[in-house]
mmCIF file of C-alpha atoms and ligand atoms in Angstrom:
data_model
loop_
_atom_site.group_PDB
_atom_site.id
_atom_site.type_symbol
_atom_site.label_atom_id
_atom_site.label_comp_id
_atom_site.label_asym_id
_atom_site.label_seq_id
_atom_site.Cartn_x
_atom_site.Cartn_y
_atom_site.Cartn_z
ATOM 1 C CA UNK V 1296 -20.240 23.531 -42.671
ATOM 2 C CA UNK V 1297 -18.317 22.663 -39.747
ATOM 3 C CA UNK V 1298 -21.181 23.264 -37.558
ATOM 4 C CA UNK V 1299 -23.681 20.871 -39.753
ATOM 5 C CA UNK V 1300 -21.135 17.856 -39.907
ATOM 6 C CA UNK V 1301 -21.160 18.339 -35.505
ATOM 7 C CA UNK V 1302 -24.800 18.525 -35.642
ATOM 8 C CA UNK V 1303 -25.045 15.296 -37.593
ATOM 9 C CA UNK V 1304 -22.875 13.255 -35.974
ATOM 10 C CA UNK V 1305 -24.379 14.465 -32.914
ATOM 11 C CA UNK V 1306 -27.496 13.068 -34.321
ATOM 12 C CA UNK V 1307 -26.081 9.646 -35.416
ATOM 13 C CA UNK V 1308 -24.408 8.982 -32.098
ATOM 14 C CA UNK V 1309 -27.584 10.118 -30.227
ATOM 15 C CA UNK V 1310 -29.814 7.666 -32.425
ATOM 16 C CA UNK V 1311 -27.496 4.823 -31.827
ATOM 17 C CA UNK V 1312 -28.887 1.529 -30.270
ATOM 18 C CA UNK V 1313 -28.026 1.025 -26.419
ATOM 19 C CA UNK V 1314 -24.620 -1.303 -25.945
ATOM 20 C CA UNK V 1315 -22.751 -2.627 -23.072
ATOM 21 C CA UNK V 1316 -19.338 -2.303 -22.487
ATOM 22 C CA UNK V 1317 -16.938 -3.881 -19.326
ATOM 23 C CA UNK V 1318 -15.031 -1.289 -16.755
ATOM 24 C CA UNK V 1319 -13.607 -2.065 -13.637
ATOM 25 C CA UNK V 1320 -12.017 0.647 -10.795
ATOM 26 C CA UNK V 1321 -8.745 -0.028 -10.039
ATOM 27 C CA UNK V 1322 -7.381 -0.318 -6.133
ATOM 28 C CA UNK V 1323 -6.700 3.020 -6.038
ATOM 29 C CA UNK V 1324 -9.954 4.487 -6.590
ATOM 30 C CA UNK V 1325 -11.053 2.700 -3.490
ATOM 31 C CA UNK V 1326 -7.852 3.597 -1.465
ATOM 32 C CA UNK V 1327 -8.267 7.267 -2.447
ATOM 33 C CA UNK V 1328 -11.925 6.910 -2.006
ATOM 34 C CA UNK V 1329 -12.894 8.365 -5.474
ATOM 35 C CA UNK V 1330 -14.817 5.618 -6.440
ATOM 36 C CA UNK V 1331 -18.118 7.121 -5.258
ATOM 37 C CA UNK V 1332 -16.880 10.437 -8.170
ATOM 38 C CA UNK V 1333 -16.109 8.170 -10.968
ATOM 39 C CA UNK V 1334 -19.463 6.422 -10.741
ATOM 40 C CA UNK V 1335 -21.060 9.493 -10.526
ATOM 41 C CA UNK V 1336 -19.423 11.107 -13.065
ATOM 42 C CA UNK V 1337 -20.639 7.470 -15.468
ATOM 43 C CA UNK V 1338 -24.137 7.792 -14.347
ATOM 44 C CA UNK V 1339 -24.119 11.762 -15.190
ATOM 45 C CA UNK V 1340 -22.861 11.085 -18.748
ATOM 46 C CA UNK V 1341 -25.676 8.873 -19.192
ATOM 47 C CA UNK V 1342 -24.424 5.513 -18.340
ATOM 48 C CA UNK V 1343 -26.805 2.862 -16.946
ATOM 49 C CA UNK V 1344 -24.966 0.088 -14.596
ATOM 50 C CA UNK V 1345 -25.981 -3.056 -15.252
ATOM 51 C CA UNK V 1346 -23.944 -4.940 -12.874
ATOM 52 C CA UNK V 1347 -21.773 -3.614 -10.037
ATOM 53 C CA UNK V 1348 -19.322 -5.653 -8.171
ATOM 54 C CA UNK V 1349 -16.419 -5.319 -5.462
ATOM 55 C CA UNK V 1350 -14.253 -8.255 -6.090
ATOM 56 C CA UNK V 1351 -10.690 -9.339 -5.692
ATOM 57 C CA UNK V 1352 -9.004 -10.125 -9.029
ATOM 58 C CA UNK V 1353 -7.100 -13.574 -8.949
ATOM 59 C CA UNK V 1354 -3.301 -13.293 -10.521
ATOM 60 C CA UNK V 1355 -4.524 -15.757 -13.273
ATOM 61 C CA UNK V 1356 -7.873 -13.676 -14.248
ATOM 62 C CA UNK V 1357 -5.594 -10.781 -14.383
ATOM 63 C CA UNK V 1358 -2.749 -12.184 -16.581
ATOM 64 C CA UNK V 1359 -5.922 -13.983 -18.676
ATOM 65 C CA UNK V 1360 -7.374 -9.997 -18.466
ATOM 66 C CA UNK V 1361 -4.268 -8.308 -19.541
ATOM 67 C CA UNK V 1362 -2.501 -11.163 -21.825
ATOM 68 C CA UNK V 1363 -2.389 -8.733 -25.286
ATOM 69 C CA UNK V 1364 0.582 -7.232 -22.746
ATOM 70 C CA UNK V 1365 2.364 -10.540 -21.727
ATOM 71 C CA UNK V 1366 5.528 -9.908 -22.082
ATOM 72 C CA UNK V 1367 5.663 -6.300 -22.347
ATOM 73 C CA UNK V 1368 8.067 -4.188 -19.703
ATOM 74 C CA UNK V 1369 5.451 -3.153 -17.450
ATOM 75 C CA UNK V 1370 3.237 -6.426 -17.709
ATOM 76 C CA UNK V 1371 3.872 -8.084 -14.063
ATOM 77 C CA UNK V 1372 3.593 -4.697 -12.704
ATOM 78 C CA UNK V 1373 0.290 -4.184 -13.928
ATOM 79 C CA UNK V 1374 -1.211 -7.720 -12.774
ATOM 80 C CA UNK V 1375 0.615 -7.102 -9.716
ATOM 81 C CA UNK V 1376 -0.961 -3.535 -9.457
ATOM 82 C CA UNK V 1377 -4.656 -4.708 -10.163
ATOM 83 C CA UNK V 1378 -4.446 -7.486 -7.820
ATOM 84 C CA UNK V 1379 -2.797 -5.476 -5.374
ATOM 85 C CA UNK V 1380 -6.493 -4.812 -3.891
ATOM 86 C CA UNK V 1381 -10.614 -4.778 -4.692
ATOM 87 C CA UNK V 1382 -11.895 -3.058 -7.388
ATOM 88 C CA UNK V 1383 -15.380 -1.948 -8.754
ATOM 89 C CA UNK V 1384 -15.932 -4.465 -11.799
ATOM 90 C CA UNK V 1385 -18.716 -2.959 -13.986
ATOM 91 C CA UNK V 1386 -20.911 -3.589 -16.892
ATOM 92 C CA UNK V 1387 -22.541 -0.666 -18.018
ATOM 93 C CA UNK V 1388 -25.010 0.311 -20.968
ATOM 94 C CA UNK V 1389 -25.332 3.448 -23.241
ATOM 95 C CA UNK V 1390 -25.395 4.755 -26.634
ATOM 96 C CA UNK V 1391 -22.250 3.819 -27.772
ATOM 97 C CA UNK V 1392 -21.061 2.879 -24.675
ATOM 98 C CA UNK V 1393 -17.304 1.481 -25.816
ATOM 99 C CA UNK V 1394 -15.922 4.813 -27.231
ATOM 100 C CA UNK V 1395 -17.943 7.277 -25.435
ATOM 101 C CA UNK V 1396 -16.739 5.307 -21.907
ATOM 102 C CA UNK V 1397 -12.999 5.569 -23.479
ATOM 103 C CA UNK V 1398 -13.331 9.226 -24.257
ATOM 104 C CA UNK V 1399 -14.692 10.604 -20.505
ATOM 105 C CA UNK V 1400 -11.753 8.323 -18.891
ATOM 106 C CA UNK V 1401 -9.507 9.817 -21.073
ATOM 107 C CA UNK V 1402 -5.636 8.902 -22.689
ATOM 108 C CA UNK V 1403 -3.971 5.607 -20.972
ATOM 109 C CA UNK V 1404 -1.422 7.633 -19.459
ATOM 110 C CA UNK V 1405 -3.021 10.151 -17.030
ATOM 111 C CA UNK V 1406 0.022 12.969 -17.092
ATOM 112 C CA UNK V 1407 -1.055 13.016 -21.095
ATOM 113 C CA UNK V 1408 -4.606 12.615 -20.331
ATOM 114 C CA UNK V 1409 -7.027 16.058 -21.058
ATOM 115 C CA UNK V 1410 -8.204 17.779 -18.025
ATOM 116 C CA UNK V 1411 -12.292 17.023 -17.254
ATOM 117 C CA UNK V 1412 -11.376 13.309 -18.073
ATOM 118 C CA UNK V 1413 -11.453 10.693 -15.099
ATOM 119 C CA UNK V 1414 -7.927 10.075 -15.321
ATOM 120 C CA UNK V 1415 -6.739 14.040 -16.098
ATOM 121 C CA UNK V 1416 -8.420 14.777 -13.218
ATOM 122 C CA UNK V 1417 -7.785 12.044 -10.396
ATOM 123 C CA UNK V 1418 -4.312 10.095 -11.895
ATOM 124 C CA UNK V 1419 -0.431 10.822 -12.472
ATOM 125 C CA UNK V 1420 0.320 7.291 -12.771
ATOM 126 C CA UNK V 1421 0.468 4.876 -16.246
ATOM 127 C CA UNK V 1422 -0.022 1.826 -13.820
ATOM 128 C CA UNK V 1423 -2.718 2.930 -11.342
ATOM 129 C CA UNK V 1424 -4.939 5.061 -13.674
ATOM 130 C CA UNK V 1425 -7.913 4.508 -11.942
ATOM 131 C CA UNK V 1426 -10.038 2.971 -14.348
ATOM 132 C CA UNK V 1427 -9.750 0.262 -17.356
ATOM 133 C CA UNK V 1428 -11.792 0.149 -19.855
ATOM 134 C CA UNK V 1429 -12.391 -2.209 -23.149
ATOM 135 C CA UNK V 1430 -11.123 -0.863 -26.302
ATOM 136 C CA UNK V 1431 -14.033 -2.426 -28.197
ATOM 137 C CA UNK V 1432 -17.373 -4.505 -28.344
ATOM 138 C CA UNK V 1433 -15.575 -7.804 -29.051
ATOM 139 C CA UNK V 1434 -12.848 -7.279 -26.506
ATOM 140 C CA UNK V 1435 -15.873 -6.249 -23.891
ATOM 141 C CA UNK V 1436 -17.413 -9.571 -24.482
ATOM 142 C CA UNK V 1437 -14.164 -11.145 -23.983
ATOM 143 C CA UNK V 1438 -13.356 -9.285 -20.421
ATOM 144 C CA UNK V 1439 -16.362 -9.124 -18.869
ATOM 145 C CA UNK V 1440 -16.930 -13.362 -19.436
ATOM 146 C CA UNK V 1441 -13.692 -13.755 -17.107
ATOM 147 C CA UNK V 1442 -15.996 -12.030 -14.032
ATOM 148 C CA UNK V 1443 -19.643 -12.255 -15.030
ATOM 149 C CA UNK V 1444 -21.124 -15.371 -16.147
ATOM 150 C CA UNK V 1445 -24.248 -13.949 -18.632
ATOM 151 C CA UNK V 1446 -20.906 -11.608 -19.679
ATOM 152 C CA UNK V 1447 -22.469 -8.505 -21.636
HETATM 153 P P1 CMP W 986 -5.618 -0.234 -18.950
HETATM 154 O O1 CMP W 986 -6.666 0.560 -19.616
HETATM 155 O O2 CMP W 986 -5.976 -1.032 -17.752
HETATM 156 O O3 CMP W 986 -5.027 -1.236 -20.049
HETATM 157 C C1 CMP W 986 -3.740 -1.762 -19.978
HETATM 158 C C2 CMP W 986 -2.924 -1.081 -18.919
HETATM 159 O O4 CMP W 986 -1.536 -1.232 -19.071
HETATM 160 C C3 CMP W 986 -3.141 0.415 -18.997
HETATM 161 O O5 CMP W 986 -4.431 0.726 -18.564
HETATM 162 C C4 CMP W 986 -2.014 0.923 -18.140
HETATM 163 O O6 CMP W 986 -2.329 0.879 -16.764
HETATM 164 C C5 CMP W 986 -0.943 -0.126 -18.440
HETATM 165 N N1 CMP W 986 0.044 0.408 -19.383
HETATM 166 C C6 CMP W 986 -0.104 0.631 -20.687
HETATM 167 N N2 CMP W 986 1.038 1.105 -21.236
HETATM 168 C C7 CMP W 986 1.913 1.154 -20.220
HETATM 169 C C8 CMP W 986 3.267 1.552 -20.137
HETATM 170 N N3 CMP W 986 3.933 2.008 -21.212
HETATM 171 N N4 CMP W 986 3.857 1.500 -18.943
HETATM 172 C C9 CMP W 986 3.193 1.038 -17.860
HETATM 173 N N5 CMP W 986 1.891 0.620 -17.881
HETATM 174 C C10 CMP W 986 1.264 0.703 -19.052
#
């Protein structure tokens, strides 16, 4: 029985309609020179990338990015930490692309994170963990119109 209902989700998720969802690299994967592995590990899962670009976040983009965490403890380190150098901003398409893109990068905090996830495998740190991703289609609409003009 078990076995049927994972052959029939596997089925739904498969048939699903292409959608676009916003990432972007952190500093680190560039200062650690992983970023080359974490696009290839997107591109292997199936992702398309639909726009690719090194850029420099601005501290207002970043607190406008990150403002569902204004005024939490570790807010200014975060907008300090992502503007701290470039990162790899990214629009990318796939079936299902919001949750299947959360799942391969794995649990916010890397130390938690499951090994063969992008941050189990290349993070210890809550702040610099290598990759953000939106938590859904509206919010990916939302992020990616603060870097990309057409947005997703
Ligand atoms: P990200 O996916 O970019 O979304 C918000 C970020 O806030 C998250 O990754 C972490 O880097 C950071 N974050 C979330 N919770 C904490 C926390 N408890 N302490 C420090 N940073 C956090």
């Amino acid at each position: 029985m078990d076995c049927l209902l994972r052959k029939e989700r596997e089925r739904t998720l498969s048939t699903q309609s292409n959608t676009k969802t916003f990432a972007f690299l952190k500093p680190e994967a560039l200062q650690s020179r992983v970023a080359g592995e974490v696009l290839s590990r997107l591109e292997k899962k199936g992702f398309t990338i639909k726009q690719l670009r090194l850029y420099n976040i601005s501290k207002k983009e970043a607190e406008t990015l990150y403002a569902v965490h204004r005024g939490k403890p570790f807010f200014q380190e975060l907008v300090d930490h992502v503007t701290s150098g470039p990162v790899v901003l990214m629009i990318l398409e796939g079936s299902n692309a919001v949750e299947v893109l959360r799942r391969i990068i794995g649990a916010t905090n890397p130390q938690s994170a499951d090994p063969g996830t992008i941050r189990g495998d290349l993070s210890l740190s809550i702040t610099a963990n290598m990759i953000h991703a939106s938590d859904s289609l509206e919010n990916a609409k939302k992020e990616s119109a603060i870097f990309f003009h057409d947005g997703i």
